[in-house]
C-alpha cells in the first residue's frame, strides 16, 4: 500500500484540507472533524483501495484503514500545509457543523482519550508483565528490580492528570503546556501533603481534601473551564504582554478554583460512576455482563465505547479493578470467532484467507478488519458475533472476572490484565474468551451466509495506486479454466512471502510468485489484454482470454519514482500474446535509487481458482512456465 498516495486520495475525498478542522487516529481509523461532512465523497471513499469502510458518528467522519492507520495518518499530516498542527482547532476556515450535545460529548471524550492510549497501554502491559513475573515466582516483590518496573508501569497512571491535561487542552484548542502546568500544580507534593493534613484554606476559602493522582474527571473538567478562561484573557490582553499575562492569570485563577471546587466535584462524580458500576455488577452481574458483552461491538461501531473509558479508568484507580475490560475481550474474541466461522464455512479460497487473517487480528484485539471486512459484509456472522459476545460475557459475569491492569489492546496481548494475586481470574478470563470464540464460530457455521458478494483483490488495489485507465471486462459467470502463466521476466523465482510488502507477502491481493529480475524487460505471461497500466509504469494489469486477472508489480514502492526508469511498450486495451514486450525498465538505476526490483506476478481473482501449482523452477527465463492456476 502506498501510504502517500492513499493519504492524498483520502484528503481530497473528505473535501480537501480546507474542510478539515481536526484529524486524529485510533488503532484502525482516521477520525476527522470536518467543517462540512456533506463535502466528503463518502461512496467514492468506501470504494477506494486501502479503505475498509467509512462511517459518521458523534460528529466525526471516520475512515477505517486497519493496522496501517498510523502510517497513513503520518502521510496525511505530512501532506497538509498545517503539518503536525492538523489537529488545531484554529484550522477551520469554514462554518462548522452543528452537533447535538451528546455527539459533541462523545467526540470530546474520544478526542481526549484516543491520543493517550499508547502511553497507558504501554504502562498497563508493563504492569501486567510484572504481575506475571511475581505470580509465577520469577520476581520477588521485595527486590529493587520489582520497584523500578512497578514505577515504570505506575508512572503513566499516577501522573495521568498531566497526560490528560495535555490531550484535553489540545482537543479544546488551548495551550497544552498551560494545561500541563495546571495539572502539575494540583499534584505538587507540597499540595498533596497539605490536603492530606486537612483543614486547609486558600485566601480564607476552605480547600476540600481530595486525591488527584490517577484521577480522570477532575482534570478534564478543569481543563475544559480553563480553556474558556485562557481564551477570555487572551482576547482582552494586548499582544505585547500576552506571553506573560495569559498563562499567569489562567494559572492563578484555575489552580485555586480546581482545589476549592472543581477537584472535589470531579472526585464525587468519578467515585459515583465507579461506585455505580460496582453496584451494578454486585447486584446484577450476569445480566449486565450479557448486555455489555453482546452490545460492545455495536458501541464500537457507533464510537460510544469511548464513553466507557473514564468509567474504566475511574474503576481502576478507585477500586483497583474493572469489570468492563473482560467483556470487551469477550466481544473482541467473538468477532474473531465470527470471522473464523466464515473461513470454516466458505468454499471460496480468497474469502477463507481474508476471514482467517482478520480473525487473527481480532484475536489480538483489533476487531475492525474482521468486523467490517468480513462479519458485517455477510451480516449473519456479525449477528453470531454479538450472540457469542453475550454468551462469553455471561460466563464472565457468573464467575466475576475482573481486570486489574488497564490495557489499550483488549486481546491476546492484554491477557496480563487479568493476573491477580491468584491466576484463577486469568484462567476464567481466557475460558470466557474461548467460549465467545467457539459460540460465534459455531453459530456462524450453522446459520451460513450468502457468499456471492465475496471480496476480491483488484489489480488496482492499494499497493498499485488508483492510477488505472480502464477495467477488465470479465464477469463473475466466466467458467474458470486452468491457466498456464509463463514468466514475464528473466530472473530468480521467489515465494511471495519474501516480498517486503504485506499486500503481497500475506497474499492479500492474490497468489502467485515473485521474480528477482536479472534483466530489465517484462513480456506478457499470457494471451489476453492489458486492462491497466499505472501512470508511473511500475504496475501492469492483464486479463487472459480465459478470464484470469493478473498483476505484474515491478519493484516495491517504485511508484515514488513517478515513471522514471520505466518505458512502457503497450497501453490499456492492447491485445497481447505470450512473449510480447510490455515494459522495459532500468533495473540498476532503480536499485541505485534505493528500491528493490523484486516483482510479484500474481492472479488477483483467486476466488475463481482452487490453487496455484508451481512449475518447480528456482530460476526462470522469459516465456518459461512459471506456475499454473488450477480451476
Coordinates of C-alpha atoms in Angstrom, one line a residue:
X1 CA 0.0 0.0 0.0
X2 CA 1.4 3.4 -1.0
X3 CA 0.5 5.4 2.1
X4 CA 1.4 8.7 0.5
X5 CA -1.0 8.2 -2.4
X6 CA -3.7 6.8 -0.2
X7 CA -3.4 9.8 2.2
X8 CA -3.7 12.2 -0.8
X9 CA -6.8 10.4 -2.1
X10 CA -8.4 10.5 1.3
X11 CA -7.6 14.2 1.9
X12 CA -9.1 15.0 -1.5
X13 CA -12.3 12.9 -0.9
X14 CA -13.0 14.4 2.5
X15 CA -13.3 17.8 0.9
X16 CA -9.7 18.9 0.9
X17 CA -7.5 20.4 3.6
X18 CA -9.8 23.4 3.9
X19 CA -12.6 21.2 5.0
X20 CA -10.5 19.5 7.8
X21 CA -10.9 21.1 11.2
X22 CA -9.1 18.3 13.1
X23 CA -7.9 14.8 12.4
X24 CA -6.7 12.2 14.8
X25 CA -6.5 8.4 14.6
X26 CA -7.1 5.4 16.8
X27 CA -6.0 1.8 16.3
X28 CA -7.7 1.4 12.9
X29 CA -9.5 4.6 11.9
X30 CA -8.7 8.1 10.8
X31 CA -11.1 10.4 12.8
X32 CA -11.9 13.6 11.0
X33 CA -13.8 16.6 12.4
X34 CA -14.9 18.2 9.2
X35 CA -16.3 21.7 8.7
X36 CA -19.0 20.2 6.5
X37 CA -19.5 16.4 6.3
X38 CA -21.6 16.9 3.1
X39 CA -18.5 17.9 1.2
X40 CA -16.9 14.4 1.7
X41 CA -17.5 11.9 -1.1
X42 CA -18.5 9.0 1.1
X43 CA -19.3 6.5 -1.6
X44 CA -16.0 7.0 -3.5
X45 CA -14.1 6.7 -0.3
X46 CA -15.7 3.4 0.5
X47 CA -14.5 2.1 -2.8
X48 CA -11.0 3.5 -2.5
X49 CA -8.4 0.7 -2.4
X50 CA -6.9 0.7 1.1
X51 CA -10.1 2.0 2.7
X52 CA -12.1 -0.7 4.6
X53 CA -15.1 1.4 5.4
X54 CA -16.5 4.9 6.2
X55 CA -18.9 6.0 8.9
X56 CA -20.2 9.1 10.6
X57 CA -20.6 9.1 14.3
X58 CA -20.6 11.6 17.1
X59 CA -20.0 14.4 14.7
X60 CA -16.8 12.6 13.4
X61 CA -16.2 11.4 9.9
X62 CA -14.3 8.2 10.3
X63 CA -12.3 6.4 7.6
X64 CA -11.5 2.8 8.5
X65 CA -8.0 1.8 7.4
X66 CA -6.9 -1.1 9.5
X67 CA -3.5 -1.8 11.0
X68 CA -1.7 0.7 8.8
X69 CA -3.6 3.7 10.0
X70 CA -0.6 5.3 11.9
X71 CA 1.4 5.3 8.7
X72 CA -1.5 6.7 6.6
X73 CA -2.1 9.3 9.3
X74 CA 1.5 10.4 9.3
X75 CA 1.5 10.7 5.5
X76 CA -1.8 12.6 5.6
X77 CA -0.5 15.1 8.1
X78 CA 2.7 15.5 6.0
X79 CA 0.5 16.4 3.0
X80 CA -1.3 19.1 4.9
X81 CA 0.1 22.6 5.0
X82 CA -0.8 22.7 8.7
X83 CA 1.6 19.8 9.2
X84 CA 1.7 18.5 12.7
X85 CA -0.8 21.2 13.7
X86 CA -3.6 19.4 11.8
X87 CA -5.4 18.8 15.0
X88 CA -5.5 22.5 15.9
X89 CA -8.9 23.9 16.3
X90 CA -7.8 27.1 14.7
X91 CA -7.5 25.3 11.4
X92 CA -11.1 25.9 10.4
X93 CA -11.8 28.3 7.6
X94 CA -15.5 27.5 7.0
X95 CA -18.6 27.2 9.1
X96 CA -18.5 24.2 11.4
X97 CA -21.3 21.7 11.6
X98 CA -23.7 22.0 14.4
X99 CA -23.8 18.9 16.6
X100 CA -26.1 17.8 19.3
X101 CA -24.7 17.8 22.9
X102 CA -24.4 14.0 23.1
X103 CA -22.4 13.8 19.8
X104 CA -20.2 16.6 21.0
X105 CA -19.6 14.8 24.3
X106 CA -18.6 11.6 22.6
X107 CA -16.4 13.5 20.2
X108 CA -14.7 15.2 23.1
X109 CA -14.1 12.0 25.1
X110 CA -12.7 10.1 22.1
X111 CA -10.5 13.1 21.1
X112 CA -9.1 13.3 24.6
X113 CA -8.6 9.6 25.3
X114 CA -7.5 8.2 21.9
X115 CA -4.1 10.1 21.8
X116 CA -3.1 8.9 25.3
X117 CA -3.9 5.2 24.6
X118 CA -0.3 4.3 23.6
X119 CA 1.0 5.7 26.9
X120 CA -1.4 3.9 29.2
X121 CA -1.3 0.7 27.0
X122 CA 2.5 0.5 27.3
X123 CA 2.3 1.2 31.0
X124 CA -0.5 -1.3 31.5
X125 CA 1.4 -4.0 29.7
X126 CA 4.4 -3.5 31.9
X127 CA 2.2 -3.7 35.0
X128 CA 0.8 -7.0 33.6
X129 CA 4.3 -8.4 32.9
X130 CA 5.3 -7.6 36.4
X131 CA 2.2 -9.3 37.8
X132 CA 3.0 -12.4 35.7
X133 CA 6.6 -12.5 36.9
X134 CA 5.5 -12.2 40.6
X135 CA 2.7 -14.7 40.2
X136 CA 5.0 -17.4 38.9
X137 CA 7.7 -16.6 41.4
X138 CA 10.2 -15.3 38.8
X139 CA 10.5 -11.9 40.5
X140 CA 10.4 -11.0 44.2
X141 CA 8.1 -8.1 45.1
X142 CA 10.8 -7.1 47.6
X143 CA 13.6 -6.6 45.0
X144 CA 14.7 -3.3 43.6
X145 CA 14.0 -4.6 40.1
X146 CA 10.4 -5.0 41.1
X147 CA 10.3 -1.5 42.5
X148 CA 11.7 0.0 39.3
X149 CA 9.5 -2.0 36.9
X150 CA 6.5 -1.1 39.0
X151 CA 7.3 2.6 38.9
X152 CA 7.6 2.4 35.1
X153 CA 4.2 0.7 34.9
X154 CA 2.6 3.0 37.5
X155 CA 4.1 6.3 36.3
X156 CA 1.6 6.9 33.5
X157 CA -1.3 6.2 35.8
X158 CA -0.1 8.2 38.7
X159 CA 0.6 11.2 36.6
X160 CA -2.5 10.6 34.4
X161 CA -4.0 14.0 35.1
X162 CA -0.9 15.7 33.5
X163 CA -1.2 13.4 30.4
X164 CA -4.9 14.0 30.2
X165 CA -4.4 17.8 30.6
X166 CA -2.2 17.9 27.6
X167 CA -4.6 15.9 25.5
X168 CA -7.7 17.8 26.6
X169 CA -6.1 21.1 26.0
X170 CA -5.1 20.2 22.5
X171 CA -8.6 18.9 21.8
X172 CA -10.1 22.2 23.1
X173 CA -7.6 24.3 21.2
X174 CA -6.0 25.8 24.3
X175 CA -2.3 25.9 25.3
X176 CA -1.2 22.3 26.1
X177 CA 1.6 23.4 28.4
X178 CA -0.6 25.7 30.5
X179 CA -2.9 22.6 30.9
X180 CA 0.1 20.5 32.0
X181 CA 1.2 23.2 34.4
X182 CA -2.3 23.3 35.9
X183 CA -2.3 19.6 36.5
X184 CA 1.3 19.7 37.9
X185 CA 0.2 22.4 40.3
X186 CA -2.6 20.4 41.9
X187 CA -0.4 17.3 42.0
X188 CA 2.6 19.0 43.6
X189 CA 3.9 17.0 46.6
X190 CA 3.5 20.1 48.9
X191 CA -0.1 20.4 48.0
X192 CA -0.7 16.7 48.2
X193 CA 0.8 16.7 51.8
X194 CA -1.2 19.8 52.7
X195 CA -4.5 18.3 51.5
X196 CA -3.7 15.1 53.4
X197 CA -3.5 17.0 56.7
X198 CA -7.0 18.5 56.2
X199 CA -8.3 21.9 57.4
X200 CA -6.6 23.7 54.5
X201 CA -7.7 27.0 53.0
X202 CA -6.8 29.5 50.3
X203 CA -7.4 33.2 50.9
X204 CA -9.8 32.2 53.6
X205 CA -11.8 29.8 51.5
X206 CA -11.8 26.1 52.6
X207 CA -9.9 23.7 50.4
X208 CA -11.6 20.3 50.3
X209 CA -9.3 17.4 50.7
X210 CA -9.1 15.3 47.5
X211 CA -6.6 12.9 45.8
X212 CA -5.7 13.8 42.3
X213 CA -3.2 11.2 41.3
X214 CA -4.6 8.6 38.8
X215 CA -7.9 10.5 38.5
X216 CA -9.7 11.4 35.3
X217 CA -12.8 13.6 35.8
X218 CA -11.4 16.5 37.9
X219 CA -8.6 17.4 35.5
X220 CA -10.8 17.1 32.4
X221 CA -13.4 19.4 33.9
X222 CA -10.7 21.8 35.0
X223 CA -9.1 22.0 31.5
X224 CA -12.5 22.5 29.9
X225 CA -13.1 25.5 32.1
X226 CA -9.5 26.7 31.8
X227 CA -9.9 26.8 28.0
X228 CA -12.6 29.5 28.4
X229 CA -10.6 31.4 30.9
X230 CA -7.4 31.3 28.8
X231 CA -9.3 32.5 25.6
X232 CA -11.1 35.2 27.5
X233 CA -7.9 36.6 29.0
X234 CA -6.2 36.3 25.6
X235 CA -9.0 38.4 24.0
X236 CA -8.6 41.3 26.4
X237 CA -4.8 41.3 26.6
X238 CA -2.6 43.4 24.4
X239 CA -0.4 41.2 22.1
X240 CA 2.8 42.7 23.6
X241 CA 2.2 41.2 27.0
X242 CA 0.2 38.0 26.2
X243 CA 3.1 35.7 26.7
X244 CA 3.3 36.9 30.4
X245 CA -0.3 37.7 31.2
X246 CA -2.3 34.9 29.7
X247 CA -0.5 31.9 31.4
X248 CA -0.1 33.8 34.7
X249 CA -3.7 34.8 35.0
X250 CA -5.0 31.4 33.8
X251 CA -3.0 29.5 36.4
X252 CA -3.7 32.0 39.2
X253 CA -7.4 31.5 38.6
X254 CA -7.6 27.8 37.7
X255 CA -5.3 26.1 40.2
X256 CA -7.1 27.5 43.3
X257 CA -10.5 27.1 41.6
X258 CA -9.7 23.4 40.9
X259 CA -8.6 22.8 44.5
X260 CA -11.5 24.6 46.0
X261 CA -14.4 23.5 43.8
X262 CA -13.7 21.6 40.6
X263 CA -11.5 18.9 42.0
X264 CA -13.8 17.9 44.8
X265 CA -16.8 17.9 42.5
X266 CA -15.0 15.9 39.9
X267 CA -13.9 13.4 42.5
X268 CA -17.5 13.0 43.6
X269 CA -18.6 12.4 40.0
X270 CA -15.8 9.9 39.3
X271 CA -16.3 8.0 42.6
X272 CA -20.1 7.9 41.9
X273 CA -19.6 6.5 38.4
X274 CA -17.2 3.8 39.7
X275 CA -19.4 3.0 42.6
X276 CA -22.4 2.7 40.3
X277 CA -20.7 0.2 38.1
X278 CA -19.5 -1.7 41.1
X279 CA -23.1 -1.8 42.5
X280 CA -24.4 -2.9 39.1
X281 CA -22.0 -5.8 38.9
X282 CA -22.5 -6.8 42.5
X283 CA -26.3 -6.9 42.2
X284 CA -27.0 -7.8 38.5
X285 CA -23.7 -9.2 37.3
X286 CA -24.9 -11.8 34.9
X287 CA -27.5 -9.5 33.2
X288 CA -25.1 -6.6 32.9
X289 CA -22.3 -8.8 31.5
X290 CA -24.6 -10.4 28.9
X291 CA -25.9 -7.0 27.9
X292 CA -22.4 -5.3 27.7
X293 CA -20.7 -8.3 26.1
X294 CA -23.4 -8.6 23.5
X295 CA -23.6 -4.9 22.6
X296 CA -19.9 -3.9 22.9
X297 CA -19.3 -4.3 19.2
X298 CA -22.3 -2.1 18.4
X299 CA -20.8 0.5 20.8
X300 CA -17.5 0.3 18.9
X301 CA -19.3 0.9 15.6
X302 CA -21.0 4.0 17.0
X303 CA -17.9 5.2 18.8
X304 CA -19.8 5.1 22.1
X305 CA -17.3 2.8 23.7
X306 CA -15.1 5.8 24.3
X307 CA -17.7 7.0 26.8
X308 CA -16.7 3.9 28.9
X309 CA -13.1 4.9 29.1
X310 CA -13.5 7.4 32.0
X311 CA -15.5 4.8 33.9
X312 CA -12.9 2.1 33.3
X313 CA -10.0 4.3 34.4
X314 CA -12.0 5.5 37.4
X315 CA -12.8 2.0 38.4
X316 CA -9.1 1.0 38.1
X317 CA -7.9 3.9 40.2
X318 CA -10.6 3.8 42.9
X319 CA -11.5 0.1 43.1
X320 CA -8.3 -1.4 41.9
X321 CA -10.1 -3.5 39.2
X322 CA -12.6 -3.2 36.4
X323 CA -15.4 -5.4 35.1
X324 CA -15.8 -3.9 31.6
X325 CA -12.4 -4.8 30.1
X326 CA -13.2 -8.6 30.4
X327 CA -16.5 -8.0 28.5
X328 CA -14.5 -6.1 25.8
X329 CA -12.4 -9.2 25.5
X330 CA -15.5 -11.4 25.0
X331 CA -16.8 -9.1 22.3
X332 CA -13.5 -8.9 20.5
X333 CA -12.9 -12.6 20.5
X334 CA -16.5 -13.2 19.4
X335 CA -15.7 -11.1 16.3
X336 CA -12.7 -13.3 15.8
X337 CA -15.0 -16.3 16.1
X338 CA -17.4 -15.0 13.6
X339 CA -14.6 -14.5 11.1
X340 CA -13.3 -18.0 11.8
X341 CA -16.7 -19.4 11.2
X342 CA -16.8 -17.7 7.8
X343 CA -13.5 -19.3 7.0
X344 CA -14.7 -22.7 8.0
X345 CA -18.0 -22.5 6.1
X346 CA -16.7 -20.7 3.0
X347 CA -15.9 -22.6 -0.2
X348 CA -14.0 -19.6 -1.6
X349 CA -10.2 -19.6 -1.2
X350 CA -9.9 -15.8 -1.0
X351 CA -12.8 -15.5 1.5
X352 CA -11.1 -18.1 3.7
X353 CA -7.8 -16.3 3.6
X354 CA -9.4 -12.9 4.5
X355 CA -11.6 -14.5 7.2
X356 CA -8.7 -16.3 8.9
X357 CA -6.3 -13.3 8.7
X358 CA -8.8 -10.8 10.0
X359 CA -9.9 -13.3 12.7
X360 CA -6.3 -13.4 13.9
X361 CA -6.1 -9.6 14.2
X362 CA -9.4 -9.6 16.1
X363 CA -8.0 -12.3 18.4
X364 CA -5.1 -9.9 19.0
X365 CA -7.5 -7.2 19.9
X366 CA -8.0 -5.2 16.7
X367 CA -11.5 -6.0 15.6
X368 CA -12.3 -3.6 12.7
X369 CA -10.8 -5.7 9.9
X370 CA -12.9 -8.7 10.9
X371 CA -16.0 -6.7 11.8
X372 CA -16.1 -4.5 8.7
X373 CA -14.2 -6.7 6.2
X374 CA -15.9 -10.0 6.9
X375 CA -18.7 -10.2 9.5
X376 CA -20.7 -7.2 8.6
X377 CA -20.2 -7.8 4.9
X378 CA -22.0 -11.2 5.3
X379 CA -24.4 -9.9 8.1
X380 CA -25.2 -13.3 9.8
X381 CA -21.6 -13.7 11.1
X382 CA -21.9 -10.3 12.7
X383 CA -25.2 -11.3 14.5
X384 CA -23.4 -14.6 15.5
X385 CA -20.5 -12.5 16.9
X386 CA -23.0 -10.4 19.0
X387 CA -24.5 -13.6 20.4
X388 CA -21.1 -15.0 21.1
X389 CA -20.1 -11.9 22.9
X390 CA -23.2 -12.1 25.1
X391 CA -22.5 -15.8 25.9
X392 CA -18.9 -15.2 26.7
X393 CA -19.8 -12.1 28.7
X394 CA -22.5 -14.0 30.6
X395 CA -19.9 -16.6 31.7
X396 CA -17.5 -13.9 32.8
X397 CA -20.4 -12.3 34.8
X398 CA -21.1 -15.6 36.5
X399 CA -17.5 -16.1 37.7
X400 CA -17.0 -12.3 38.1
X401 CA -13.9 -11.9 36.0
X402 CA -12.0 -8.7 36.8
X403 CA -9.2 -6.8 35.0
X404 CA -6.5 -5.4 37.3
X405 CA -4.5 -3.6 34.7
X406 CA -5.6 -1.0 32.1
X407 CA -4.7 -2.1 28.6
X408 CA -5.5 -0.4 25.3
X409 CA -5.3 -3.6 23.3
X410 CA -8.0 -6.0 24.6
X411 CA -7.0 -9.3 23.1
X412 CA -4.3 -11.9 23.5
X413 CA -1.5 -9.4 24.3
X414 CA -3.8 -7.9 27.0
X415 CA -4.5 -11.1 29.0
X416 CA -1.9 -10.0 31.5
X417 CA -4.6 -7.5 32.7
X418 CA -6.4 -10.4 34.4
X419 CA -3.4 -11.5 36.5
X420 CA -4.3 -11.0 40.2
X421 CA -2.7 -12.5 43.4
X422 CA -4.4 -15.7 42.1
X423 CA -4.2 -16.8 38.5
X424 CA -7.8 -18.1 38.6
X425 CA -9.1 -14.8 37.2
X426 CA -6.8 -15.2 34.2
X427 CA -8.0 -18.8 33.7
X428 CA -11.6 -17.7 33.8
X429 CA -10.9 -14.8 31.5
X430 CA -9.3 -17.0 28.9
X431 CA -12.1 -19.5 29.2
X432 CA -14.8 -16.8 28.8
X433 CA -13.0 -15.5 25.7
X434 CA -12.7 -19.1 24.2
X435 CA -16.5 -19.6 24.9
X436 CA -17.1 -16.4 22.9
X437 CA -15.0 -17.5 20.0
X438 CA -16.4 -21.0 19.8
X439 CA -20.0 -19.8 20.2
X440 CA -19.7 -17.2 17.5
X441 CA -17.9 -19.6 15.1
X442 CA -20.4 -22.4 15.7
X443 CA -23.4 -20.1 15.2
X444 CA -21.9 -18.6 12.0
X445 CA -21.3 -22.1 10.7
X446 CA -24.8 -23.2 11.4
X447 CA -26.5 -20.1 10.1
X448 CA -24.4 -19.8 7.0
X449 CA -24.3 -16.8 4.8
X450 CA -24.6 -15.6 1.2
X451 CA -21.2 -15.6 -0.4
X452 CA -22.0 -14.0 -3.8
X453 CA -20.5 -10.7 -2.6
X454 CA -17.2 -12.2 -1.8
X455 CA -14.4 -9.6 -1.6
X456 CA -11.8 -9.8 -4.3
X457 CA -8.5 -8.1 -4.7
X458 CA -8.5 -6.0 -7.8
X459 CA -5.3 -5.3 -9.7
X460 CA -5.7 -1.7 -8.8
X461 CA -5.5 -2.3 -5.1
X462 CA -3.7 0.0 -2.7
X463 CA -0.3 -1.2 -3.5
X464 CA -0.6 -0.3 -7.1
X465 CA -2.4 3.0 -6.5
X466 CA -5.7 4.0 -8.2
X467 CA -4.0 5.1 -11.5
X468 CA -5.5 2.6 -13.9
X469 CA -7.4 3.8 -17.0
X470 CA -9.8 1.0 -17.6
X471 CA -11.1 -2.2 -16.0
X472 CA -11.1 -5.8 -17.1
X473 CA -14.2 -7.0 -19.0
X474 CA -14.6 -10.2 -17.1
X475 CA -17.8 -11.4 -15.4
X476 CA -18.3 -13.5 -12.4
X477 CA -20.1 -16.1 -14.6
X478 CA -17.0 -16.8 -16.6
X479 CA -16.2 -20.5 -16.3
X480 CA -12.7 -20.7 -14.9
X481 CA -10.2 -23.0 -16.7
X482 CA -6.6 -24.0 -15.8
X483 CA -4.4 -21.0 -16.7
X484 CA -0.7 -21.5 -17.5
X485 CA 1.3 -18.5 -16.6
X486 CA 4.7 -18.0 -18.3
X487 CA 7.4 -16.0 -16.8
X488 CA 7.3 -12.3 -17.8
X489 CA 10.9 -11.7 -16.6
X490 CA 14.2 -13.5 -16.5
X491 CA 15.5 -13.9 -13.0
X492 CA 15.3 -15.8 -9.7
X493 CA 11.9 -17.2 -8.6
X494 CA 10.9 -16.3 -5.0
X495 CA 7.9 -17.1 -2.9
X496 CA 5.6 -14.2 -2.2
X497 CA 6.4 -14.4 1.5
X498 CA 9.8 -12.8 0.6
X499 CA 8.2 -9.7 -0.9
X500 CA 8.7 -6.8 1.6
X501 CA 5.1 -5.6 1.3
X502 CA 2.3 -7.3 3.3
X503 CA -0.2 -6.8 0.5
X504 CA 1.8 -9.4 -1.4
X505 CA 3.6 -11.4 1.3
X506 CA 0.3 -12.1 3.1
X507 CA -1.4 -12.9 -0.3
X508 CA -4.0 -10.2 0.4
X509 CA -4.0 -9.2 -3.3
X510 CA -3.7 -12.7 -4.8
X511 CA -1.5 -15.7 -5.2
X512 CA 1.5 -16.4 -7.4
X513 CA 5.2 -16.0 -7.2
X514 CA 7.8 -13.2 -7.3
X515 CA 10.8 -12.8 -9.5
X516 CA 14.1 -11.1 -8.7
X517 CA 15.0 -9.8 -12.2
X518 CA 18.4 -10.1 -13.8
X519 CA 17.2 -8.2 -16.9
X520 CA 15.1 -5.1 -17.3
X521 CA 12.3 -6.3 -19.5
X522 CA 8.8 -7.5 -19.0
X523 CA 6.9 -9.6 -21.5
X524 CA 3.3 -10.9 -21.5
X525 CA 2.9 -14.1 -19.4
X526 CA -0.5 -14.9 -21.0
X527 CA -2.6 -14.4 -24.1
X528 CA -5.1 -11.7 -23.4
X529 CA -5.5 -8.0 -22.9
X530 CA -3.7 -5.2 -21.0
X531 CA -6.5 -3.7 -18.9
X532 CA -4.5 -1.3 -16.8
X533 CA -1.1 0.4 -16.8
X534 CA -0.1 2.7 -13.9
X535 CA 1.0 6.2 -14.8
X536 CA 4.3 5.5 -13.1
X537 CA 4.8 2.4 -15.2
X538 CA 5.5 0.1 -12.3
X539 CA 2.3 -2.0 -12.4
X540 CA 0.6 -3.8 -15.3
X541 CA -2.8 -5.4 -15.1
X542 CA -3.8 -8.1 -17.6
X543 CA -6.8 -10.4 -18.2
X544 CA -6.3 -13.6 -20.1
X545 CA -8.6 -14.9 -22.8
X546 CA -9.9 -17.4 -20.4
X547 CA -10.6 -14.9 -17.6
X548 CA -7.5 -14.9 -15.3
X549 CA -6.9 -11.5 -13.9
X550 CA -3.2 -10.8 -13.3
X551 CA -0.9 -8.2 -11.8
X552 CA 2.8 -7.7 -12.5
X553 CA 4.2 -5.2 -10.0
X554 CA 7.7 -4.1 -10.8
X555 CA 9.5 -3.4 -7.5
X556 CA 8.1 -2.2 -4.2
X557 CA 7.3 1.4 -3.6
X558 CA 8.6 2.2 -7.1
X559 CA 5.5 4.4 -7.7
X560 CA 7.6 7.0 -5.9
X561 CA 9.9 7.2 -9.0
X562 CA 6.9 8.7 -10.9
X563 CA 7.7 6.9 -14.1
X564 CA 11.5 7.5 -14.0
X565 CA 13.5 4.5 -15.4
X566 CA 10.3 2.8 -16.8
X567 CA 9.5 2.7 -20.5
X568 CA 6.0 1.2 -21.3
X569 CA 5.6 -0.5 -24.7
X570 CA 1.8 -1.0 -24.5
X571 CA -1.2 0.8 -23.3
X572 CA -4.5 -0.1 -21.7
X573 CA -6.6 -2.1 -24.2
X574 CA -3.7 -3.6 -26.1
X575 CA -4.2 -7.2 -27.1
X576 CA -1.1 -9.3 -26.3
X577 CA 0.3 -12.8 -26.7
X578 CA 2.8 -14.7 -24.6
X579 CA 6.2 -13.0 -25.2
X580 CA 5.0 -9.6 -26.4
X581 CA 7.1 -6.9 -24.7
X582 CA 5.1 -4.9 -22.2
X583 CA 7.7 -2.8 -20.4
X584 CA 11.4 -2.0 -20.3
X585 CA 13.0 -0.7 -17.1
X586 CA 16.4 0.3 -15.9
X587 CA 16.9 -2.3 -13.1
X588 CA 20.3 -0.9 -12.0
X589 CA 19.2 2.7 -11.7
X590 CA 16.0 1.7 -9.8
X591 CA 18.2 -0.2 -7.3
X592 CA 20.6 2.7 -7.1
X593 CA 17.7 4.9 -6.1
X594 CA 17.1 2.6 -3.1
X595 CA 14.2 0.4 -4.3
X596 CA 14.1 -3.3 -4.6
X597 CA 13.1 -4.6 -8.0
X598 CA 11.6 -7.9 -6.8
X599 CA 8.5 -8.3 -9.0
X600 CA 5.3 -10.1 -7.8
X601 CA 3.4 -11.9 -10.6
X602 CA 0.0 -12.8 -9.2
X603 CA -3.5 -14.0 -10.0
X604 CA -5.9 -11.4 -8.4
X605 CA -9.2 -13.2 -9.0
X606 CA -8.2 -16.3 -7.0
X607 CA -11.8 -16.9 -5.9
X608 CA -12.2 -18.5 -9.4
X609 CA -9.3 -20.9 -8.9
X610 CA -8.7 -23.7 -6.4
X611 CA -4.9 -23.4 -6.1
X612 CA -1.6 -22.3 -7.6
X613 CA 0.8 -25.1 -8.9
X614 CA 4.5 -24.1 -9.2
X615 CA 6.5 -25.2 -12.3
X616 CA 9.3 -26.0 -9.8
X617 CA 11.8 -23.6 -11.1
X618 CA 14.3 -21.6 -9.0
X619 CA 15.5 -19.6 -11.9
X620 CA 13.4 -18.7 -14.9
X621 CA 13.7 -17.2 -18.4
X622 CA 11.1 -15.2 -20.3
X623 CA 8.3 -17.4 -21.6
X624 CA 9.2 -20.4 -19.5
X625 CA 6.3 -21.8 -17.5
X626 CA 6.2 -20.1 -14.0
X627 CA 3.0 -21.6 -12.5
X628 CA -0.4 -22.9 -13.3
X629 CA -3.6 -21.6 -11.8
X630 CA -5.8 -24.7 -11.2
X631 CA -9.5 -24.3 -11.7

